Amino acid sequence: FLKPCLKAFDERRHFVVNKLNSIQGISCLLPKGAFYAFPNVSGLVGKKTNNGKILNNDTDIVEWLLETAEVAAVPGVAFGLEPFFRVSYATSLELLKEAMNRIEKAVLSLS
């Protein structure tokens, strides 16, 4: 039973990292283990939201993603690394596709 599970998580891991890397302002290294990605969002710091708020740090970014895209993430500052956030890929591929599309749509709305 482990081989199918490992294959599914590997597919999810690659999908999330590839999608995050395709979004302007976000870059992400491929994690070697665990069930989460840790993208760098320095390209989003200083951007302005539709309501005029400036995203000053990773905490602002994850709060804005939760409010705007309804996607939960943990700011990198909680792990001693800014401006990053942690997002889990321990869910279905379908939910991950929806979450990544929401993140992309939200980021495209920034100025």
PDB file of C-alpha atoms in Angstrom:
ATOM      1  CA  PHE A   1       0.000   0.000   0.000  1.00  0.00           C
ATOM      2  CA  LEU A   2       2.965   2.358   0.446  1.00  0.00           C
ATOM      3  CA  LYS A   3       3.936   2.585  -3.217  1.00  0.00           C
ATOM      4  CA  PRO A   4       0.601   4.114  -4.348  1.00  0.00           C
ATOM      5  CA  CYS A   5       0.651   6.539  -1.406  1.00  0.00           C
ATOM      6  CA  LEU A   6       4.202   7.632  -2.111  1.00  0.00           C
ATOM      7  CA  LYS A   7       3.401   8.073  -5.788  1.00  0.00           C
ATOM      8  CA  ALA A   8       0.333  10.204  -4.978  1.00  0.00           C
ATOM      9  CA  PHE A   9       2.276  12.470  -2.609  1.00  0.00           C
ATOM     10  CA  ASP A  10       5.100  12.816  -5.110  1.00  0.00           C
ATOM     11  CA  GLU A  11       2.591  13.874  -7.778  1.00  0.00           C
ATOM     12  CA  ARG A  12       1.019  16.396  -5.395  1.00  0.00           C
ATOM     13  CA  ARG A  13       4.422  17.728  -4.338  1.00  0.00           C
ATOM     14  CA  HIS A  14       5.534  18.289  -7.934  1.00  0.00           C
ATOM     15  CA  PHE A  15       2.198  19.808  -8.923  1.00  0.00           C
ATOM     16  CA  VAL A  16       2.189  22.343  -6.066  1.00  0.00           C
ATOM     17  CA  VAL A  17       5.815  23.371  -6.568  1.00  0.00           C
ATOM     18  CA  ASN A  18       5.445  23.688 -10.342  1.00  0.00           C
ATOM     19  CA  LYS A  19       2.262  25.731  -9.995  1.00  0.00           C
ATOM     20  CA  LEU A  20       3.748  28.023  -7.342  1.00  0.00           C
ATOM     21  CA  ASN A  21       6.798  28.595  -9.549  1.00  0.00           C
ATOM     22  CA  SER A  22       4.532  29.596 -12.436  1.00  0.00           C
ATOM     23  CA  ILE A  23       2.987  32.435 -10.405  1.00  0.00           C
ATOM     24  CA  GLN A  24       4.710  35.800 -10.796  1.00  0.00           C
ATOM     25  CA  GLY A  25       6.308  36.880  -7.502  1.00  0.00           C
ATOM     26  CA  ILE A  26       6.516  33.383  -5.992  1.00  0.00           C
ATOM     27  CA  SER A  27       9.378  30.893  -6.177  1.00  0.00           C
ATOM     28  CA  CYS A  28       9.600  27.507  -4.540  1.00  0.00           C
ATOM     29  CA  LEU A  29      12.234  24.807  -4.200  1.00  0.00           C
ATOM     30  CA  LEU A  30      11.138  21.194  -4.410  1.00  0.00           C
ATOM     31  CA  PRO A  31      10.973  19.799  -0.861  1.00  0.00           C
ATOM     32  CA  LYS A  32      12.804  16.539  -0.284  1.00  0.00           C
ATOM     33  CA  GLY A  33      10.383  15.331   2.375  1.00  0.00           C
ATOM     34  CA  ALA A  34       7.453  16.285   4.585  1.00  0.00           C
ATOM     35  CA  PHE A  35       3.994  17.223   3.310  1.00  0.00           C
ATOM     36  CA  TYR A  36       4.363  20.909   2.635  1.00  0.00           C
ATOM     37  CA  ALA A  37       6.008  23.409   0.336  1.00  0.00           C
ATOM     38  CA  PHE A  38       7.743  26.542   1.579  1.00  0.00           C
ATOM     39  CA  PRO A  39       7.600  29.165  -1.201  1.00  0.00           C
ATOM     40  CA  ASN A  40       9.481  32.446  -1.206  1.00  0.00           C
ATOM     41  CA  VAL A  41       7.017  35.319  -1.645  1.00  0.00           C
ATOM     42  CA  SER A  42       9.488  38.217  -1.684  1.00  0.00           C
ATOM     43  CA  GLY A  43       8.135  39.190  -5.100  1.00  0.00           C
ATOM     44  CA  LEU A  44       4.758  39.951  -3.491  1.00  0.00           C
ATOM     45  CA  VAL A  45       6.085  42.147  -0.682  1.00  0.00           C
ATOM     46  CA  GLY A  46       5.224  45.762  -1.399  1.00  0.00           C
ATOM     47  CA  LYS A  47       2.347  44.911  -3.734  1.00  0.00           C
ATOM     48  CA  LYS A  48      -1.024  46.596  -3.283  1.00  0.00           C
ATOM     49  CA  THR A  49      -4.326  44.734  -2.877  1.00  0.00           C
ATOM     50  CA  ASN A  50      -7.599  45.746  -4.541  1.00  0.00           C
ATOM     51  CA  ASN A  51      -8.648  47.574  -1.371  1.00  0.00           C
ATOM     52  CA  GLY A  52      -5.394  49.543  -1.277  1.00  0.00           C
ATOM     53  CA  LYS A  53      -3.559  47.640   1.454  1.00  0.00           C
ATOM     54  CA  ILE A  54       0.189  47.215   0.986  1.00  0.00           C
ATOM     55  CA  LEU A  55       1.484  43.685   1.654  1.00  0.00           C
ATOM     56  CA  ASN A  56       4.487  44.406   3.882  1.00  0.00           C
ATOM     57  CA  ASN A  57       5.524  40.887   4.870  1.00  0.00           C
ATOM     58  CA  ASP A  58       4.629  37.198   4.766  1.00  0.00           C
ATOM     59  CA  THR A  59       2.095  37.596   7.586  1.00  0.00           C
ATOM     60  CA  ASP A  60       0.228  40.215   5.543  1.00  0.00           C
ATOM     61  CA  ILE A  61       0.389  37.919   2.523  1.00  0.00           C
ATOM     62  CA  VAL A  62      -1.053  34.832   4.241  1.00  0.00           C
ATOM     63  CA  GLU A  63      -3.794  36.893   5.910  1.00  0.00           C
ATOM     64  CA  TRP A  64      -4.662  38.395   2.528  1.00  0.00           C
ATOM     65  CA  LEU A  65      -4.653  34.938   0.867  1.00  0.00           C
ATOM     66  CA  LEU A  66      -7.029  33.638   3.528  1.00  0.00           C
ATOM     67  CA  GLU A  67      -9.381  36.595   3.119  1.00  0.00           C
ATOM     68  CA  THR A  68      -9.165  36.881  -0.666  1.00  0.00           C
ATOM     69  CA  ALA A  69      -8.544  33.356  -1.945  1.00  0.00           C
ATOM     70  CA  GLU A  70      -9.797  31.358   1.041  1.00  0.00           C
ATOM     71  CA  VAL A  71      -6.488  29.481   1.119  1.00  0.00           C
ATOM     72  CA  ALA A  72      -4.799  28.881   4.478  1.00  0.00           C
ATOM     73  CA  ALA A  73      -1.040  29.018   4.877  1.00  0.00           C
ATOM     74  CA  VAL A  74       1.387  29.644   7.726  1.00  0.00           C
ATOM     75  CA  PRO A  75       3.711  32.657   7.543  1.00  0.00           C
ATOM     76  CA  GLY A  76       7.401  31.866   7.370  1.00  0.00           C
ATOM     77  CA  VAL A  77       8.109  34.141  10.313  1.00  0.00           C
ATOM     78  CA  ALA A  78       6.641  31.359  12.504  1.00  0.00           C
ATOM     79  CA  PHE A  79       9.615  29.235  11.383  1.00  0.00           C
ATOM     80  CA  GLY A  80      12.191  32.035  11.537  1.00  0.00           C
ATOM     81  CA  LEU A  81      12.286  32.648   7.797  1.00  0.00           C
ATOM     82  CA  GLU A  82      10.768  35.618   6.005  1.00  0.00           C
ATOM     83  CA  PRO A  83       9.262  36.263   3.466  1.00  0.00           C
ATOM     84  CA  PHE A  84       8.093  32.702   2.972  1.00  0.00           C
ATOM     85  CA  PHE A  85       4.940  30.776   3.781  1.00  0.00           C
ATOM     86  CA  ARG A  86       4.208  27.122   4.367  1.00  0.00           C
ATOM     87  CA  VAL A  87       1.405  25.367   2.525  1.00  0.00           C
ATOM     88  CA  SER A  88       0.489  21.715   2.914  1.00  0.00           C
ATOM     89  CA  TYR A  89      -0.037  19.332   0.025  1.00  0.00           C
ATOM     90  CA  ALA A  90      -1.474  16.576   2.246  1.00  0.00           C
ATOM     91  CA  THR A  91      -4.869  16.627   0.559  1.00  0.00           C
ATOM     92  CA  SER A  92      -6.393  15.568  -2.739  1.00  0.00           C
ATOM     93  CA  LEU A  93      -4.967  16.720  -6.041  1.00  0.00           C
ATOM     94  CA  GLU A  94      -8.350  18.224  -6.899  1.00  0.00           C
ATOM     95  CA  LEU A  95      -8.303  20.451  -3.800  1.00  0.00           C
ATOM     96  CA  LEU A  96      -4.707  21.416  -4.494  1.00  0.00           C
ATOM     97  CA  LYS A  97      -5.574  22.439  -8.045  1.00  0.00           C
ATOM     98  CA  GLU A  98      -8.379  24.625  -6.714  1.00  0.00           C
ATOM     99  CA  ALA A  99      -6.139  26.178  -4.050  1.00  0.00           C
ATOM    100  CA  MET A 100      -3.315  26.912  -6.500  1.00  0.00           C
ATOM    101  CA  ASN A 101      -5.776  28.459  -8.963  1.00  0.00           C
ATOM    102  CA  ARG A 102      -7.162  30.659  -6.185  1.00  0.00           C
ATOM    103  CA  ILE A 103      -3.663  31.775  -5.197  1.00  0.00           C
ATOM    104  CA  GLU A 104      -2.819  32.551  -8.814  1.00  0.00           C
ATOM    105  CA  LYS A 105      -6.030  34.531  -9.347  1.00  0.00           C
ATOM    106  CA  ALA A 106      -5.435  36.499  -6.145  1.00  0.00           C
ATOM    107  CA  VAL A 107      -1.827  37.306  -7.059  1.00  0.00           C
ATOM    108  CA  LEU A 108      -2.890  38.464 -10.517  1.00  0.00           C
ATOM    109  CA  SER A 109      -5.186  41.010  -8.858  1.00  0.00           C
ATOM    110  CA  LEU A 110      -2.271  42.752  -7.107  1.00  0.00           C
ATOM    111  CA  SER A 111      -0.757  45.961  -8.381  1.00  0.00           C
TER     112      SER A 111
END
